[in-house]
Coordinates of C-alpha atoms and ligand atoms in Angstrom, one line a residue:
M3 CA 0.1 188.6 -6.2
D4 CA 4.0 188.3 -5.0
Q5 CA 4.0 192.2 -3.6
E6 CA 7.3 193.4 -5.3
F7 CA 7.9 194.6 -8.4
D8 CA 10.8 196.5 -11.3
I9 CA 8.8 199.1 -11.1
V10 CA 5.2 201.1 -9.7
I11 CA 3.5 203.3 -12.0
A12 CA 1.0 205.0 -10.3
G13 CA -1.6 206.8 -12.9
G14 CA -3.9 204.4 -15.5
G15 CA -3.8 207.7 -18.1
V16 CA -1.9 208.1 -21.3
A17 CA 1.0 208.3 -19.5
G18 CA 1.1 205.7 -17.1
L19 CA -0.2 203.4 -20.0
T20 CA 2.6 204.4 -22.3
A21 CA 5.4 203.6 -19.3
A22 CA 3.8 200.2 -18.4
L23 CA 4.3 198.7 -22.1
T24 CA 7.8 200.8 -22.5
A25 CA 8.7 199.1 -18.7
A26 CA 6.6 195.6 -19.8
R27 CA 8.6 195.5 -23.5
L28 CA 12.7 196.0 -21.6
G29 CA 11.6 193.1 -19.5
C30 CA 10.2 195.0 -16.3
R31 CA 8.3 193.2 -13.5
V32 CA 5.9 196.1 -14.0
L33 CA 2.5 197.4 -12.3
T34 CA 0.6 199.4 -12.9
L35 CA -2.4 201.0 -10.3
I36 CA -4.7 202.5 -12.4
G37 CA -6.9 204.9 -10.2
D38 CA -9.7 205.3 -9.0
I39 CA -11.0 204.9 -13.3
L40 CA -8.9 203.9 -16.7
G41 CA -8.3 206.4 -19.0
G42 CA -7.4 209.4 -16.6
L43 CA -9.1 213.2 -18.3
L44 CA -8.7 210.7 -22.7
L45 CA -12.0 208.9 -20.9
S46 CA -14.5 211.9 -21.0
I47 CA -12.3 213.2 -24.3
D48 CA -14.6 212.6 -27.7
K49 CA -12.5 213.2 -30.4
V50 CA -8.8 214.1 -28.8
D51 CA -6.7 215.7 -31.8
G52 CA -3.7 215.8 -33.0
F53 CA -2.0 211.4 -31.7
P54 CA 0.2 210.7 -34.9
G55 CA -1.8 207.7 -36.2
F56 CA -5.5 209.1 -36.0
V57 CA -5.9 211.5 -39.1
D58 CA -10.0 212.0 -37.7
G59 CA -9.0 212.2 -34.0
V60 CA -9.6 208.8 -31.6
P61 CA -12.0 208.4 -28.7
G62 CA -9.9 208.8 -25.8
Y63 CA -11.9 206.0 -24.1
D64 CA -11.0 203.6 -27.0
L65 CA -7.2 205.5 -27.3
C66 CA -6.8 204.4 -23.3
P67 CA -7.6 200.8 -23.3
M68 CA -6.4 200.2 -26.8
I69 CA -2.5 200.8 -25.2
Q70 CA -4.1 198.5 -22.1
E71 CA -4.1 195.9 -24.6
Q72 CA -1.1 196.6 -26.1
A73 CA 0.6 196.6 -22.4
V74 CA -1.2 193.7 -20.8
A75 CA 0.2 191.6 -24.1
A76 CA 4.2 193.2 -23.6
G77 CA 3.9 191.6 -19.5
A78 CA 2.6 194.0 -17.1
E79 CA 0.0 193.2 -14.4
F80 CA -2.4 195.9 -13.7
T81 CA -4.5 197.0 -10.0
A82 CA -7.6 199.6 -9.3
T83 CA -6.5 201.2 -7.0
S84 CA -4.5 204.0 -5.6
L85 CA -1.3 204.8 -4.2
D86 CA -1.8 206.5 -1.3
S87 CA 1.4 207.3 0.2
I88 CA 5.3 205.7 -1.1
E89 CA 8.9 206.1 1.5
Q90 CA 11.6 205.0 0.1
Q91 CA 13.6 201.8 2.0
N92 CA 16.4 199.8 1.5
G93 CA 17.3 201.5 -2.1
G94 CA 14.1 201.3 -3.0
W95 CA 10.8 202.0 -2.7
Q96 CA 7.6 200.8 -0.2
I97 CA 3.8 201.5 -1.7
S98 CA 0.7 202.5 0.5
S99 CA -2.6 201.3 -1.9
G100 CA -5.8 200.5 -0.4
N101 CA -5.3 197.6 2.1
E102 CA -2.1 196.8 0.7
Q103 CA 2.0 197.0 1.2
L104 CA 3.9 197.0 -2.2
R105 CA 7.2 196.9 -2.9
A106 CA 9.3 198.4 -6.0
R107 CA 13.0 199.4 -6.6
A108 CA 12.1 202.2 -9.5
V109 CA 9.1 204.3 -9.5
I110 CA 7.0 206.8 -11.5
L111 CA 4.2 209.0 -11.2
A112 CA 2.1 209.9 -14.1
T113 CA -1.4 210.8 -11.6
G114 CA -2.3 214.0 -13.9
A115 CA -4.5 216.0 -12.6
A116 CA -8.1 216.6 -12.1
L117 CA -10.2 219.1 -13.6
K118 CA -9.8 223.1 -11.4
E119 CA -13.5 224.2 -10.3
L120 CA -14.5 227.3 -9.7
G121 CA -15.3 227.3 -6.1
V122 CA -18.5 229.6 -6.8
P123 CA -21.4 229.3 -4.9
G124 CA -24.0 226.7 -6.5
E125 CA -21.0 224.6 -8.0
E126 CA -21.4 222.0 -5.4
R127 CA -25.2 221.9 -4.7
L128 CA -25.5 221.6 -7.8
R129 CA -23.2 219.6 -9.4
G130 CA -24.6 216.7 -12.2
K131 CA -27.4 218.5 -11.8
G132 CA -25.9 220.8 -15.0
V133 CA -22.0 221.9 -14.0
S134 CA -19.8 219.1 -15.6
H135 CA -16.7 219.3 -16.4
C136 CA -17.4 216.0 -19.4
A137 CA -19.8 218.0 -22.5
S138 CA -18.5 215.1 -24.4
C139 CA -20.6 212.8 -21.9
D140 CA -23.7 215.6 -21.2
A141 CA -24.1 217.0 -24.1
P142 CA -26.7 214.9 -25.8
L143 CA -28.7 216.6 -22.9
V144 CA -28.4 219.7 -23.6
R145 CA -29.9 220.0 -27.2
K146 CA -31.1 223.1 -28.0
K147 CA -30.6 224.5 -25.4
T148 CA -28.4 226.8 -24.5
V149 CA -25.3 226.8 -22.0
A150 CA -22.4 228.6 -21.2
V151 CA -18.6 227.9 -21.2
V152 CA -16.6 228.5 -18.3
G153 CA -12.6 228.7 -20.2
G154 CA -10.4 230.5 -22.5
G155 CA -7.8 227.5 -23.2
D156 CA -7.8 225.1 -25.3
S157 CA -10.2 222.4 -23.4
A158 CA -13.1 225.0 -23.2
L159 CA -13.0 225.5 -26.8
Q160 CA -12.4 222.6 -28.0
E161 CA -15.1 221.5 -25.6
A162 CA -17.8 224.5 -27.0
L163 CA -17.1 222.9 -30.2
T164 CA -18.6 219.4 -29.3
L165 CA -21.6 221.0 -27.4
A166 CA -22.1 222.9 -30.3
D167 CA -22.8 219.4 -32.3
F168 CA -26.0 220.1 -29.8
A169 CA -26.7 223.0 -27.9
E170 CA -28.7 225.7 -29.8
R171 CA -26.3 228.8 -28.4
V172 CA -22.7 228.0 -26.7
V173 CA -22.1 231.5 -24.9
V174 CA -18.1 231.0 -23.8
L175 CA -16.9 233.3 -20.2
Q176 CA -13.3 234.3 -20.1
R177 CA -12.9 236.7 -17.7
G178 CA -9.7 237.8 -19.7
S179 CA -9.9 239.6 -22.3
A180 CA -8.8 236.8 -24.7
L181 CA -8.5 233.4 -26.1
T182 CA -4.9 231.4 -24.8
A183 CA -6.5 228.5 -27.4
Q184 CA -4.3 227.7 -29.6
A185 CA -5.0 229.0 -33.8
V186 CA -6.5 225.7 -34.2
Y187 CA -9.7 226.3 -31.7
R188 CA -9.9 230.3 -32.6
D189 CA -10.3 229.5 -35.7
R190 CA -13.0 226.3 -35.7
V191 CA -14.6 228.8 -33.4
A192 CA -14.9 231.8 -34.9
N193 CA -16.9 229.8 -38.1
Q194 CA -18.7 228.3 -35.9
P195 CA -21.6 230.5 -35.4
K196 CA -23.4 228.9 -32.6
I197 CA -20.8 229.6 -30.2
E198 CA -20.7 233.2 -29.0
L199 CA -16.8 234.8 -27.3
R200 CA -17.6 236.9 -23.9
F201 CA -14.9 238.3 -22.6
D202 CA -13.8 239.6 -18.7
S203 CA -16.7 237.4 -18.0
I204 CA -16.6 236.3 -14.9
V205 CA -19.4 233.8 -13.0
E206 CA -19.9 234.2 -9.7
E207 CA -22.7 232.2 -8.5
I208 CA -24.6 229.8 -10.5
L209 CA -28.5 230.3 -10.5
G210 CA -31.0 226.5 -9.9
D211 CA -31.7 225.0 -7.0
D212 CA -32.6 221.6 -8.2
K213 CA -31.1 222.4 -11.7
V214 CA -28.8 224.7 -12.9
R215 CA -31.5 227.6 -14.2
G216 CA -28.5 230.8 -15.3
V217 CA -25.0 232.1 -14.1
R218 CA -24.0 235.1 -12.6
I219 CA -21.6 237.0 -14.3
R220 CA -19.8 239.8 -13.2
D221 CA -18.7 242.5 -16.7
A222 CA -15.0 243.1 -15.2
K223 CA -14.7 246.1 -17.1
R224 CA -17.5 248.0 -16.4
N225 CA -17.9 245.9 -12.5
A226 CA -21.8 244.9 -13.4
A227 CA -23.6 242.0 -12.4
T228 CA -25.7 240.7 -15.0
D229 CA -28.2 237.7 -15.2
L230 CA -27.7 234.1 -18.1
E231 CA -30.7 232.0 -18.8
V232 CA -28.6 228.8 -19.1
A233 CA -29.8 224.7 -19.1
A234 CA -26.0 223.9 -18.3
L235 CA -22.6 225.1 -16.7
F236 CA -19.1 223.6 -18.0
V237 CA -15.8 224.0 -16.4
Y238 CA -12.3 224.3 -17.7
V239 CA -11.0 226.7 -15.6
G240 CA -7.2 225.4 -15.5
L241 CA -5.6 222.1 -14.6
Q242 CA -5.1 221.0 -10.3
P243 CA -1.9 217.9 -9.9
A244 CA -2.1 215.4 -8.2
A245 CA 0.8 214.7 -6.1
G246 CA -0.4 215.2 -3.0
Y247 CA 0.6 212.0 -1.7
L248 CA 4.2 212.9 -2.0
N249 CA 3.2 215.6 1.4
G250 CA 6.3 216.7 1.6
H251 CA 8.8 214.6 0.4
M252 CA 10.1 217.3 -2.4
K253 CA 9.6 220.3 -3.4
L254 CA 6.6 221.1 -6.4
D255 CA 6.6 223.9 -8.6
P256 CA 4.7 226.8 -8.3
L257 CA 1.5 225.2 -9.7
G258 CA 1.9 221.9 -8.5
R259 CA 3.7 219.9 -10.7
I260 CA 7.1 217.9 -9.7
P261 CA 10.0 218.5 -11.0
V262 CA 11.9 216.3 -13.0
D263 CA 15.0 216.3 -15.7
A264 CA 14.5 215.3 -19.5
Q265 CA 14.9 211.6 -18.6
M266 CA 11.8 212.4 -16.2
R267 CA 14.0 211.8 -12.8
T268 CA 12.9 213.5 -9.6
E269 CA 15.6 214.5 -7.4
L270 CA 14.9 211.3 -5.5
P271 CA 16.2 208.0 -6.1
G272 CA 14.7 205.8 -8.3
L273 CA 11.8 207.9 -8.5
F274 CA 9.8 209.1 -11.7
A275 CA 7.0 211.7 -12.8
A276 CA 5.8 211.4 -16.3
G277 CA 2.6 212.9 -18.3
I278 CA 1.0 216.6 -16.9
V279 CA 1.5 215.7 -13.2
R280 CA 5.2 216.3 -14.2
S281 CA 6.9 220.6 -14.5
G282 CA 7.2 221.7 -17.5
S283 CA 5.0 219.0 -19.2
A284 CA 3.3 220.2 -22.7
G285 CA -0.4 219.4 -21.7
R286 CA -0.9 217.0 -25.3
A287 CA -1.2 213.1 -25.2
V288 CA 1.3 213.3 -27.0
A289 CA 3.6 214.7 -25.0
S290 CA 2.5 212.3 -22.0
A291 CA 2.5 209.5 -23.7
G292 CA 6.5 210.1 -24.0
D293 CA 7.1 211.5 -20.6
G294 CA 5.2 207.5 -19.8
A295 CA 7.7 206.2 -22.1
I296 CA 11.5 208.6 -21.6
A297 CA 10.4 207.4 -17.8
A298 CA 10.3 204.0 -18.0
V299 CA 13.3 203.9 -20.5
A300 CA 15.8 205.8 -17.3
A301 CA 13.4 203.2 -14.6
E302 CA 14.8 200.7 -16.5
R303 CA 18.7 201.8 -17.6
Y304 CA 18.7 203.1 -13.6
L305 CA 17.8 199.8 -12.2
V306 CA 20.3 197.8 -14.5
E307 CA 23.2 200.6 -13.6
R308 CA 21.8 199.2 -9.5
I309 CA 22.7 195.8 -10.5
Ligands
FAD413 C1 -11.0 218.6 -21.9 C2 -9.2 218.4 -22.8 C3 -9.5 218.0 -23.9 C4 -8.9 217.5 -24.3 N1 -7.7 216.9 -25.2 C5 -7.3 217.1 -26.4 C6 -7.0 216.8 -27.2 O1 -7.6 216.7 -28.6 N2 -5.5 215.9 -27.8 C7 -4.6 216.1 -27.0 O2 -2.8 215.7 -27.4 N3 -4.7 216.7 -25.2 C8 -5.5 216.6 -25.5 N4 -6.5 216.9 -23.9 C9 -4.9 216.7 -22.5 C10 -5.1 215.5 -22.1 O3 -5.7 215.1 -21.5 C11 -3.7 215.2 -21.0 O4 -2.5 215.8 -21.7 C12 -3.3 213.4 -20.1 O5 -4.7 213.3 -20.7 C13 -2.6 213.7 -19.7 O6 -2.5 212.3 -19.4 P1 -1.4 211.9 -18.6 O7 -1.5 210.6 -18.3 O8 -1.1 212.9 -17.4 O9 -2.8 212.4 -16.7 P2 -4.2 212.3 -16.5 O10 -5.2 211.7 -18.0 O11 -4.7 213.0 -15.6 O12 -4.6 210.2 -16.1 C14 -3.1 210.9 -14.9 C15 -4.0 208.6 -14.2 O13 -3.7 208.1 -12.8 C16 -4.7 207.9 -11.8 N5 -4.6 208.8 -10.1 C17 -4.6 210.0 -9.7 N6 -4.7 209.9 -8.8 C18 -4.1 208.9 -8.7 C19 -3.2 208.1 -7.8 N7 -2.8 208.2 -5.8 N8 -3.2 206.1 -7.4 C20 -2.9 205.9 -9.0 N9 -3.8 206.3 -9.8 C21 -4.3 208.2 -9.6 C22 -6.1 209.2 -12.4 O14 -7.4 207.9 -11.5 C23 -5.5 208.7 -13.8 O15 -5.8 207.5 -14.8 C24 -7.0 217.0 -22.9 C25 -7.9 217.7 -22.1 C26 -7.9 218.4 -21.0 C27 -9.3 219.2 -20.5

């Protein structure tokens, strides 16, 4: 493989894939490093809501391969490796990826985010043994059981609804006194009798030796702890942006995301960021796709202007 590209994109989620499609269609030689797995966060979502063109939603594990297919047809190249570090070099960028050194005239960072952990005792020990980040994957395993979901945002309620199709009872544990999810999810939850909402509930410990058997919850108002018997615990308490590879190259925002302007340009020449890894992302899949397209157009313009 020739190691020199017009644009290298880091990230195989909807932002990176859309950037690859758009840049390839603009005639750029583009390589996308997809990281661990194609699809990013959407991979584990059974029904991506609100993506234009799909009235009944679309499985994330279908959507991303479809975009990749379009990008490949437009001439984009892909590799299943990660971006480890980048350095400015001769007016372009040098990218370390595993044992390889790549060169690109512009780089688009679309490395997304990982679901945050709770950081409580039992979580590490019981991961994959009832502690899960993927309701769609594990819902069939909790048929007719009681499970808990931690969080009160869109993801938590969306995944509680998925679980309610299988489980007997879904207890949503929210540390604050209100939900932060959009009205559409709040309404759906209100109409799902299997879902019970518990506010001011802080998970202190996950109980069980070789599989989850319960969770210890502190009531923030009464400052009292109780145990709830559950067969599994699904954690949706926010996202941790994946930008560690920047390693001091630029100041991130207070949430650890990459600052950009309206064209997805970072403060460094030829370096762009798109999707939920960038500051001010709207968080939805369609917005991430839009970011990818904007970044690709801006990167192509940058390359043309430098010739
Ligand atoms: C539970 C849940 C449900 C959701 N449901 C919806 C929904 O119904 N509708 C909706 O519109 N949105 C939904 N979202 C939001 C949606 O998932 C995100 O907006 C979207 O996935 C963001 O895409 P992205 O490409 O920016 O990042 P990601 O999806 O996080 O993709 C990032 C990619 O970068 C890769 N990567 C990471 N580090 C590196 C590296 N160093 N080098 C190379 N690659 C790297 C990862 O492997 C991954 O492929 C949901 C999110 C969650 C958590």
